[in-house]
mmCIF file of C-alpha atoms in Angstrom:
data_model
loop_
_atom_site.group_PDB
_atom_site.id
_atom_site.type_symbol
_atom_site.label_atom_id
_atom_site.label_comp_id
_atom_site.label_asym_id
_atom_site.label_seq_id
_atom_site.Cartn_x
_atom_site.Cartn_y
_atom_site.Cartn_z
ATOM 1 C CA MET A 1 36.036 6.542 7.519
ATOM 2 C CA GLU A 2 35.523 2.762 7.298
ATOM 3 C CA LYS A 3 35.301 1.375 3.732
ATOM 4 C CA THR A 4 32.211 -0.374 2.350
ATOM 5 C CA THR A 5 32.849 -3.777 1.740
ATOM 6 C CA ALA A 6 30.935 -6.134 -0.365
ATOM 7 C CA THR A 7 29.343 -8.258 2.431
ATOM 8 C CA SER A 8 28.664 -4.920 4.733
ATOM 9 C CA LEU A 9 26.904 -3.420 1.788
ATOM 10 C CA LEU A 10 24.674 -6.634 1.060
ATOM 11 C CA ARG A 11 23.801 -7.036 4.677
ATOM 12 C CA ASP A 12 22.695 -3.528 4.809
ATOM 13 C CA ASP A 13 20.555 -4.234 1.907
ATOM 14 C CA HIS A 14 19.169 -7.430 3.789
ATOM 15 C CA ARG A 15 18.355 -5.387 6.801
ATOM 16 C CA LYS A 16 16.560 -2.621 4.980
ATOM 17 C CA VAL A 17 14.350 -5.086 3.101
ATOM 18 C CA GLU A 18 13.417 -6.817 6.489
ATOM 19 C CA ASP A 19 12.687 -3.177 7.883
ATOM 20 C CA LEU A 20 10.335 -2.387 5.107
ATOM 21 C CA TYR A 21 8.398 -5.458 5.715
ATOM 22 C CA ARG A 22 8.084 -4.781 9.214
ATOM 23 C CA ARG A 23 6.460 -1.326 8.392
ATOM 24 C CA PHE A 24 4.517 -3.157 5.646
ATOM 25 C CA ASN A 25 2.993 -5.367 8.177
ATOM 26 C CA GLN A 26 2.428 -2.569 10.891
ATOM 27 C CA THR A 27 0.096 -0.315 8.539
ATOM 28 C CA GLN A 28 -3.405 -0.893 7.647
ATOM 29 C CA ASP A 29 -3.757 1.982 5.069
ATOM 30 C CA TYR A 30 -3.843 0.174 1.668
ATOM 31 C CA GLY A 31 -2.191 3.212 -0.345
ATOM 32 C CA GLN A 32 0.993 2.882 2.157
ATOM 33 C CA ARG A 33 1.101 -0.763 1.900
ATOM 34 C CA VAL A 34 1.150 -0.550 -1.938
ATOM 35 C CA GLY A 35 3.957 1.910 -1.679
ATOM 36 C CA LEU A 36 5.995 -0.131 0.748
ATOM 37 C CA ALA A 37 5.512 -3.407 -1.216
ATOM 38 C CA GLU A 38 6.845 -1.669 -4.324
ATOM 39 C CA ASP A 39 9.590 -0.182 -2.338
ATOM 40 C CA ILE A 40 10.451 -3.778 -1.207
ATOM 41 C CA CYS A 41 10.330 -4.835 -4.681
ATOM 42 C CA LYS A 42 12.715 -2.172 -6.228
ATOM 43 C CA GLU A 43 15.124 -2.914 -3.138
ATOM 44 C CA LEU A 44 15.210 -6.479 -4.066
ATOM 45 C CA GLU A 45 15.477 -5.961 -7.956
ATOM 46 C CA ILE A 46 18.484 -3.793 -7.368
ATOM 47 C CA HIS A 47 19.949 -6.178 -4.861
ATOM 48 C CA ALA A 48 19.614 -9.157 -7.207
ATOM 49 C CA ARG A 49 21.281 -7.249 -10.262
ATOM 50 C CA LEU A 50 24.178 -6.306 -8.138
ATOM 51 C CA GLU A 51 24.626 -9.854 -7.095
ATOM 52 C CA GLU A 52 24.074 -11.296 -10.900
ATOM 53 C CA CYS A 53 26.311 -8.708 -12.178
ATOM 54 C CA LEU A 54 29.284 -8.911 -9.712
ATOM 55 C CA VAL A 55 28.967 -11.181 -6.840
ATOM 56 C CA TYR A 56 28.072 -14.463 -8.211
ATOM 57 C CA PRO A 57 30.680 -14.221 -10.975
ATOM 58 C CA ASP A 58 33.270 -13.292 -8.390
ATOM 59 C CA LEU A 59 32.334 -16.205 -6.224
ATOM 60 C CA ALA A 60 32.846 -18.762 -9.441
ATOM 61 C CA ARG A 61 35.971 -17.072 -10.279
ATOM 62 C CA GLU A 62 37.266 -17.461 -6.609
ATOM 63 C CA GLY A 63 36.471 -21.421 -6.501
ATOM 64 C CA ALA A 64 32.886 -21.442 -5.062
ATOM 65 C CA PRO A 65 31.403 -25.005 -5.342
ATOM 66 C CA THR A 66 29.804 -25.535 -8.802
ATOM 67 C CA GLY A 67 26.114 -24.956 -8.700
ATOM 68 C CA MET A 68 26.281 -22.212 -6.046
ATOM 69 C CA ALA A 69 25.506 -19.573 -8.794
ATOM 70 C CA ARG A 70 22.795 -21.593 -10.201
ATOM 71 C CA HIS A 71 21.043 -22.561 -6.979
ATOM 72 C CA PHE A 72 20.955 -18.472 -6.001
ATOM 73 C CA GLY A 73 19.836 -17.701 -9.423
ATOM 74 C CA ASP A 74 17.063 -20.124 -9.252
ATOM 75 C CA GLU A 75 15.909 -18.419 -5.894
ATOM 76 C CA HIS A 76 16.250 -14.783 -7.571
ATOM 77 C CA GLY A 77 14.027 -16.161 -10.411
ATOM 78 C CA THR A 78 11.408 -17.161 -8.009
ATOM 79 C CA VAL A 79 11.411 -13.984 -6.364
ATOM 80 C CA LYS A 80 11.190 -11.936 -9.721
ATOM 81 C CA ARG A 81 8.081 -14.020 -10.760
ATOM 82 C CA LEU A 82 6.558 -12.866 -7.451
ATOM 83 C CA ILE A 83 7.378 -9.405 -7.784
ATOM 84 C CA SER A 84 5.554 -9.270 -11.081
ATOM 85 C CA GLN A 85 2.741 -10.980 -9.550
ATOM 86 C CA VAL A 86 2.576 -8.248 -6.857
ATOM 87 C CA ARG A 87 2.760 -5.433 -9.536
ATOM 88 C CA ILE A 88 -0.195 -7.241 -11.487
ATOM 89 C CA CYS A 89 -2.361 -7.151 -8.198
ATOM 90 C CA HIS A 90 -1.652 -3.292 -7.937
ATOM 91 C CA ALA A 91 -2.502 -2.710 -11.330
ATOM 92 C CA GLY A 92 -6.110 -3.717 -10.479
ATOM 93 C CA GLN A 93 -8.970 -1.029 -9.785
ATOM 94 C CA ALA A 94 -10.097 -2.687 -6.464
ATOM 95 C CA PRO A 95 -7.945 -2.835 -3.166
ATOM 96 C CA ALA A 96 -6.627 -6.467 -2.740
ATOM 97 C CA PHE A 97 -5.470 -6.837 0.871
ATOM 98 C CA ALA A 98 -5.535 -10.514 1.075
ATOM 99 C CA GLU A 99 -3.834 -11.072 -2.210
ATOM 100 C CA ASP A 100 -1.166 -8.223 -1.261
ATOM 101 C CA ASP A 101 -0.555 -9.945 1.933
ATOM 102 C CA ALA A 102 -0.072 -13.398 0.430
ATOM 103 C CA LEU A 103 2.439 -12.346 -2.125
ATOM 104 C CA VAL A 104 4.604 -10.146 -0.166
ATOM 105 C CA ALA A 105 4.581 -12.820 2.571
ATOM 106 C CA ARG A 106 5.657 -15.358 -0.179
ATOM 107 C CA ILE A 107 8.465 -13.064 -1.153
ATOM 108 C CA MET A 108 9.783 -12.273 2.201
ATOM 109 C CA ALA A 109 9.626 -16.212 3.031
ATOM 110 C CA SER A 110 11.901 -16.713 -0.054
ATOM 111 C CA ILE A 111 14.259 -13.764 0.575
ATOM 112 C CA GLU A 112 14.704 -15.004 4.516
ATOM 113 C CA HIS A 113 15.814 -18.560 3.329
ATOM 114 C CA HIS A 114 17.997 -16.749 0.641
ATOM 115 C CA ILE A 115 19.500 -14.626 3.114
ATOM 116 C CA GLN A 116 20.195 -17.257 5.708
ATOM 117 C CA GLU A 117 21.854 -19.139 2.937
ATOM 118 C CA GLU A 118 23.721 -16.308 1.716
ATOM 119 C CA GLU A 119 25.231 -14.921 4.878
ATOM 120 C CA GLY A 120 26.106 -18.478 6.011
ATOM 121 C CA THR A 121 27.871 -19.856 2.839
ATOM 122 C CA ALA A 122 28.574 -17.169 0.438
ATOM 123 C CA PHE A 123 29.646 -14.297 2.822
ATOM 124 C CA PRO A 124 32.253 -16.085 4.687
ATOM 125 C CA ARG A 125 33.966 -16.956 1.332
ATOM 126 C CA LEU A 126 34.122 -13.067 0.394
ATOM 127 C CA GLU A 127 35.322 -12.121 3.907
ATOM 128 C CA GLN A 128 38.426 -14.677 3.522
ATOM 129 C CA ASP A 129 40.202 -11.728 1.613
ATOM 130 C CA PRO A 130 39.511 -8.319 3.282
ATOM 131 C CA ASP A 131 41.275 -6.289 0.424
ATOM 132 C CA HIS A 132 39.095 -7.964 -2.229
ATOM 133 C CA ASN A 133 36.176 -7.838 -0.272
ATOM 134 C CA ALA A 134 36.579 -3.872 -0.082
ATOM 135 C CA SER A 135 37.285 -3.829 -3.823
ATOM 136 C CA LEU A 136 34.310 -5.811 -4.768
ATOM 137 C CA GLY A 137 32.438 -3.562 -2.294
ATOM 138 C CA ALA A 138 33.730 -0.492 -4.068
ATOM 139 C CA ASP A 139 32.532 -1.895 -7.592
ATOM 140 C CA LEU A 140 29.025 -2.853 -5.869
ATOM 141 C CA ALA A 141 28.477 0.806 -4.630
ATOM 142 C CA THR A 142 29.192 2.616 -7.841
ATOM 143 C CA LEU A 143 26.644 0.021 -9.841
ATOM 144 C CA LYS A 144 24.028 0.406 -7.048
ATOM 145 C CA MET A 145 24.152 4.214 -7.469
ATOM 146 C CA LYS A 146 23.725 3.879 -11.292
ATOM 147 C CA LEU A 147 20.831 1.325 -10.818
ATOM 148 C CA LYS A 148 19.123 3.742 -8.377
ATOM 149 C CA MET A 149 19.244 6.442 -11.104
ATOM 150 C CA CYS A 150 17.703 4.105 -13.734
ATOM 151 C CA PRO A 151 15.098 1.934 -12.130
ATOM 152 C CA PRO A 152 12.982 -0.536 -14.271
ATOM 153 C CA VAL A 153 9.967 0.786 -16.081
ATOM 154 C CA PHE A 154 6.901 -1.241 -15.834
ATOM 155 C CA GLU A 155 3.457 -0.999 -17.505
ATOM 156 C CA ALA A 156 0.213 -2.882 -17.261
ATOM 157 C CA ILE A 157 -2.925 -3.275 -19.377
ATOM 158 C CA ASP A 158 -6.041 -5.308 -19.380
ATOM 159 C CA VAL A 159 -7.312 -7.031 -22.620
ATOM 160 C CA GLU A 160 -10.408 -8.525 -23.547
ATOM 161 C CA VAL A 161 -8.956 -11.926 -24.855
ATOM 162 C CA PRO A 162 -7.884 -15.105 -23.150
ATOM 163 C CA ALA A 163 -4.345 -15.081 -21.482
ATOM 164 C CA ARG A 164 -3.415 -17.983 -23.924
ATOM 165 C CA VAL A 165 -4.231 -15.667 -27.130
ATOM 166 C CA ALA A 166 -2.398 -12.694 -25.891
ATOM 167 C CA TYR A 167 0.585 -14.821 -24.850
ATOM 168 C CA ASN A 168 0.460 -16.567 -28.259
ATOM 169 C CA GLN A 169 0.677 -13.227 -30.074
ATOM 170 C CA TRP A 170 3.226 -11.749 -27.844
ATOM 171 C CA THR A 171 5.494 -14.806 -28.862
ATOM 172 C CA GLN A 172 5.473 -13.450 -32.373
ATOM 173 C CA PHE A 173 8.431 -11.378 -32.002
ATOM 174 C CA GLU A 174 8.890 -10.446 -35.491
ATOM 175 C CA ALA A 175 5.321 -8.801 -35.602
ATOM 176 C CA PHE A 176 6.559 -6.105 -32.926
ATOM 177 C CA PRO A 177 6.930 -3.324 -35.486
ATOM 178 C CA ARG A 178 3.075 -3.407 -35.586
ATOM 179 C CA PHE A 179 2.865 -2.592 -32.032
ATOM 180 C CA LEU A 180 5.998 -0.370 -31.196
ATOM 181 C CA ASP A 181 6.761 2.370 -33.290
ATOM 182 C CA ALA A 182 10.262 2.526 -31.936
ATOM 183 C CA VAL A 183 10.995 -1.077 -33.045
ATOM 184 C CA LYS A 184 12.409 -0.803 -36.443
ATOM 185 C CA GLU A 185 13.109 -4.904 -37.013
ATOM 186 C CA VAL A 186 13.022 -7.785 -35.244
ATOM 187 C CA ARG A 187 14.604 -11.217 -36.319
ATOM 188 C CA GLN A 188 14.160 -14.616 -34.308
ATOM 189 C CA LEU A 189 17.213 -16.346 -34.694
ATOM 190 C CA ASP A 190 16.362 -19.500 -32.903
ATOM 191 C CA ASP A 191 14.235 -20.688 -29.966
ATOM 192 C CA SER A 192 15.778 -18.728 -27.552
ATOM 193 C CA HIS A 193 17.560 -15.700 -29.210
ATOM 194 C CA VAL A 194 15.781 -12.697 -31.058
ATOM 195 C CA GLN A 195 17.726 -9.857 -32.577
ATOM 196 C CA TRP A 196 16.119 -6.322 -32.227
ATOM 197 C CA ARG A 197 16.873 -2.553 -33.776
ATOM 198 C CA VAL A 198 15.209 0.188 -32.238
ATOM 199 C CA GLU A 199 15.171 3.698 -32.076
ATOM 200 C CA ILE A 200 14.498 5.630 -28.736
ATOM 201 C CA ALA A 201 14.783 9.386 -27.991
ATOM 202 C CA GLY A 202 16.188 9.625 -31.769
ATOM 203 C CA LYS A 203 18.707 7.273 -30.998
ATOM 204 C CA ASP A 204 19.259 3.714 -32.572
ATOM 205 C CA PHE A 205 19.786 0.718 -30.567
ATOM 206 C CA GLY A 206 20.407 -3.028 -31.377
ATOM 207 C CA TRP A 207 20.827 -6.121 -29.497
ATOM 208 C CA THR A 208 20.334 -9.697 -29.323
ATOM 209 C CA ALA A 209 18.205 -10.701 -26.538
ATOM 210 C CA GLU A 210 18.304 -14.347 -24.879
ATOM 211 C CA ILE A 211 14.965 -15.632 -23.532
ATOM 212 C CA TYR A 212 16.229 -17.290 -20.322
ATOM 213 C CA GLU A 213 12.429 -18.125 -19.010
ATOM 214 C CA GLN A 214 9.470 -19.187 -20.963
ATOM 215 C CA ILE A 215 6.264 -20.626 -19.284
ATOM 216 C CA PRO A 216 3.429 -20.770 -21.807
ATOM 217 C CA ASP A 217 0.477 -18.550 -21.333
ATOM 218 C CA GLU A 218 2.120 -17.307 -17.990
ATOM 219 C CA ARG A 219 5.639 -15.251 -18.373
ATOM 220 C CA ILE A 220 8.575 -14.780 -20.728
ATOM 221 C CA ALA A 221 11.849 -13.029 -19.557
ATOM 222 C CA TRP A 222 14.789 -11.972 -21.521
ATOM 223 C CA SER A 223 18.262 -10.296 -21.091
ATOM 224 C CA SER A 224 20.581 -9.010 -23.730
ATOM 225 C CA VAL A 225 23.890 -10.733 -24.705
ATOM 226 C CA ASP A 226 25.333 -8.241 -26.998
ATOM 227 C CA GLY A 227 24.559 -4.786 -27.980
ATOM 228 C CA ALA A 228 22.577 -2.485 -25.789
ATOM 229 C CA ILE A 229 22.323 -3.897 -22.427
ATOM 230 C CA ASN A 230 18.689 -4.528 -21.235
ATOM 231 C CA ALA A 231 16.440 -6.979 -19.762
ATOM 232 C CA GLY A 232 12.781 -7.451 -19.573
ATOM 233 C CA SER A 233 9.598 -9.728 -19.018
ATOM 234 C CA ALA A 234 6.237 -10.021 -19.755
ATOM 235 C CA THR A 235 3.496 -11.732 -17.310
ATOM 236 C CA PHE A 236 0.154 -12.788 -18.336
ATOM 237 C CA ARG A 237 -2.556 -13.018 -15.725
ATOM 238 C CA PRO A 238 -6.116 -14.452 -16.442
ATOM 239 C CA LEU A 239 -8.958 -12.275 -15.421
ATOM 240 C CA GLY A 240 -12.020 -14.692 -16.030
ATOM 241 C CA GLU A 241 -12.275 -16.810 -19.115
ATOM 242 C CA GLY A 242 -12.072 -14.145 -21.686
ATOM 243 C CA ALA A 243 -9.527 -11.470 -20.356
ATOM 244 C CA CYS A 244 -6.144 -11.056 -19.017
ATOM 245 C CA ARG A 245 -3.616 -8.457 -17.689
ATOM 246 C CA ILE A 246 -0.479 -8.070 -19.209
ATOM 247 C CA LEU A 247 2.510 -6.682 -17.262
ATOM 248 C CA VAL A 248 5.714 -5.664 -18.797
ATOM 249 C CA GLU A 249 8.816 -4.753 -17.449
ATOM 250 C CA MET A 250 12.108 -3.533 -18.919
ATOM 251 C CA ALA A 251 15.443 -2.314 -17.228
ATOM 252 C CA TYR A 252 18.247 -0.497 -19.106
ATOM 253 C CA GLU A 253 22.053 0.157 -18.564
ATOM 254 C CA PRO A 254 22.500 3.441 -17.001
ATOM 255 C CA LYS A 255 24.618 5.396 -19.233
ATOM 256 C CA GLY A 256 25.129 9.461 -19.739
ATOM 257 C CA LEU A 257 24.096 12.290 -17.674
ATOM 258 C CA VAL A 258 21.267 12.224 -15.073
ATOM 259 C CA GLU A 259 19.227 14.382 -17.363
ATOM 260 C CA ASP A 260 19.601 12.142 -20.130
ATOM 261 C CA LEU A 261 18.576 9.283 -17.996
ATOM 262 C CA GLY A 262 15.363 10.959 -17.104
ATOM 263 C CA ALA A 263 14.358 11.811 -20.666
ATOM 264 C CA MET A 264 15.303 8.172 -21.800
ATOM 265 C CA LEU A 265 13.105 6.576 -18.840
ATOM 266 C CA GLY A 266 10.219 8.828 -19.762
ATOM 267 C CA THR A 267 10.452 8.407 -23.404
ATOM 268 C CA VAL A 268 10.648 4.381 -22.912
ATOM 269 C CA SER A 269 7.640 4.499 -20.370
ATOM 270 C CA ARG A 270 5.430 6.412 -22.651
ATOM 271 C CA ASN A 271 6.585 4.072 -25.636
ATOM 272 C CA LEU A 272 5.719 1.205 -23.439
ATOM 273 C CA ALA A 273 2.354 2.405 -22.543
ATOM 274 C CA ALA A 274 1.518 3.411 -26.202
ATOM 275 C CA ALA A 275 2.906 -0.135 -27.379
ATOM 276 C CA LEU A 276 0.706 -2.048 -24.969
ATOM 277 C CA ARG A 277 -2.492 -0.093 -26.163
ATOM 278 C CA LYS A 278 -1.684 -0.729 -29.560
ATOM 279 C CA PHE A 279 -1.268 -4.461 -28.694
ATOM 280 C CA LYS A 280 -4.573 -4.357 -27.020
ATOM 281 C CA ASP A 281 -6.242 -2.944 -29.977
ATOM 282 C CA TYR A 282 -5.064 -5.222 -32.598
ATOM 283 C CA ILE A 283 -5.778 -8.568 -30.465
ATOM 284 C CA GLU A 284 -9.023 -7.285 -29.387
ATOM 285 C CA THR A 285 -9.745 -6.376 -33.044
ATOM 286 C CA THR A 286 -8.640 -9.892 -34.707
ATOM 287 C CA CYS A 287 -9.535 -11.850 -31.478
ATOM 288 C CA ARG A 288 -6.844 -14.531 -32.603
ATOM 289 C CA GLU A 289 -3.225 -14.852 -32.629
ATOM 290 C CA ASP A 290 -0.987 -14.951 -35.721
ATOM 291 C CA GLY A 291 0.768 -17.845 -34.433
ATOM 292 C CA ALA A 292 2.513 -18.966 -31.331
ATOM 293 C CA TRP A 293 5.878 -20.067 -29.926
ATOM 294 C CA ARG A 294 5.140 -22.380 -26.701
ATOM 295 C CA GLY A 295 8.646 -23.364 -25.830
ATOM 296 C CA ASP A 296 9.348 -24.024 -22.241
ATOM 297 C CA ILE A 297 12.343 -22.551 -20.724
ATOM 298 C CA ALA A 298 13.675 -22.712 -17.025
ATOM 299 C CA GLY A 299 13.800 -19.500 -15.470
ATOM 300 C CA ASN A 300 17.163 -18.580 -14.138
ATOM 301 C CA PRO A 301 18.305 -15.097 -14.579
ATOM 302 C CA VAL A 302 22.251 -15.741 -13.893
ATOM 303 C CA ASP A 303 24.452 -15.754 -17.122
ATOM 304 C CA PRO A 304 23.266 -19.112 -18.706
ATOM 305 C CA GLU A 305 26.906 -20.492 -18.921
ATOM 306 C CA LEU A 306 27.592 -19.501 -15.052
ATOM 307 C CA ALA A 307 24.389 -20.957 -14.094
ATOM 308 C CA ARG A 308 25.290 -24.269 -15.959
ATOM 309 C CA GLN A 309 28.598 -24.752 -14.858
ATOM 310 C CA GLY A 310 29.352 -22.314 -11.710
ATOM 311 C CA LEU A 311 32.067 -20.957 -13.856
ATOM 312 C CA PRO A 312 32.736 -17.274 -15.422
ATOM 313 C CA LYS A 313 31.994 -17.135 -19.201
ATOM 314 C CA GLU A 314 34.179 -14.133 -19.787
ATOM 315 C CA GLU A 315 37.515 -13.095 -18.243
ATOM 316 C CA PRO A 316 37.246 -10.830 -15.544
ATOM 317 C CA GLY A 317 36.795 -7.157 -16.485
ATOM 318 C CA THR A 318 34.575 -8.144 -19.543
ATOM 319 C CA PRO A 319 31.442 -6.248 -19.688
ATOM 320 C CA ARG A 320 28.524 -8.446 -18.775
ATOM 321 C CA PRO A 321 24.854 -8.463 -19.875
ATOM 322 C CA LEU A 322 22.249 -6.821 -17.344
ATOM 323 C CA PRO A 323 20.627 -9.735 -15.576
ATOM 324 C CA GLY A 324 17.201 -10.265 -16.484
ATOM 325 C CA LEU A 325 13.954 -9.010 -14.554
#
């Protein structure tokens, strides 16, 4: 039986997404299109996380040109923003064929360009050492199996305040315990680092999150840098002048038995939906934000040190944070 190599696994991912897009274009049934679009999004999320966790750090350690990880990370950031827009579109009550078409087409245009670059520049480097390619492939296959068991959780809600007001309130991280029963304490350490302490399914978790992307009134994305491994994003979309839709996406490191994962995901999803309802009640009642943090941070989900220098931040084998959504 032929071993799975890193490049064969990643190529298979590329071909699968291309096939899903062909099927998306072949059907006019809106329900099927929504399902296929979400399948494309999920496949791309898992693929991106595999590359950000294992492939790009490996390329950097093996002497890839400085900036390669940053470049690919920038492309991932673009696709992740578009994925959030697809999910916001699908959260609406009425079918949106034209917008759906345009967003998925933009994702695939970015992906096709990314595939050409990756298969033309990164893959030949990985294939120079067959044994290493096979070893990395085994690691990717193991992580991929775990990620499929623990997909990102996302919820959306419409709020009757302008996007600017909702965004400003969301950036008041230390106020989160008002809306999330699971959140016990939040401390903003500096402009881009926030310390969290939460309780989920009766278990305590703590972590420090780094905000790697911040676009005022539009989007915030973060990834843990220590403690419980997780990542997430919040995207804000105006619905006219006085309302907006908020989409929150969260991902966690798969741990424990499958049954525990299912219970954890169910709990996280319920907590997230309840938290958004509480946030909606609070902001619609007050109709104003408590404050605002309106910094601008470029959106690159690759490890910040790796993205800046094209070099690994830790020694090989050191656990790394889950890349951002």
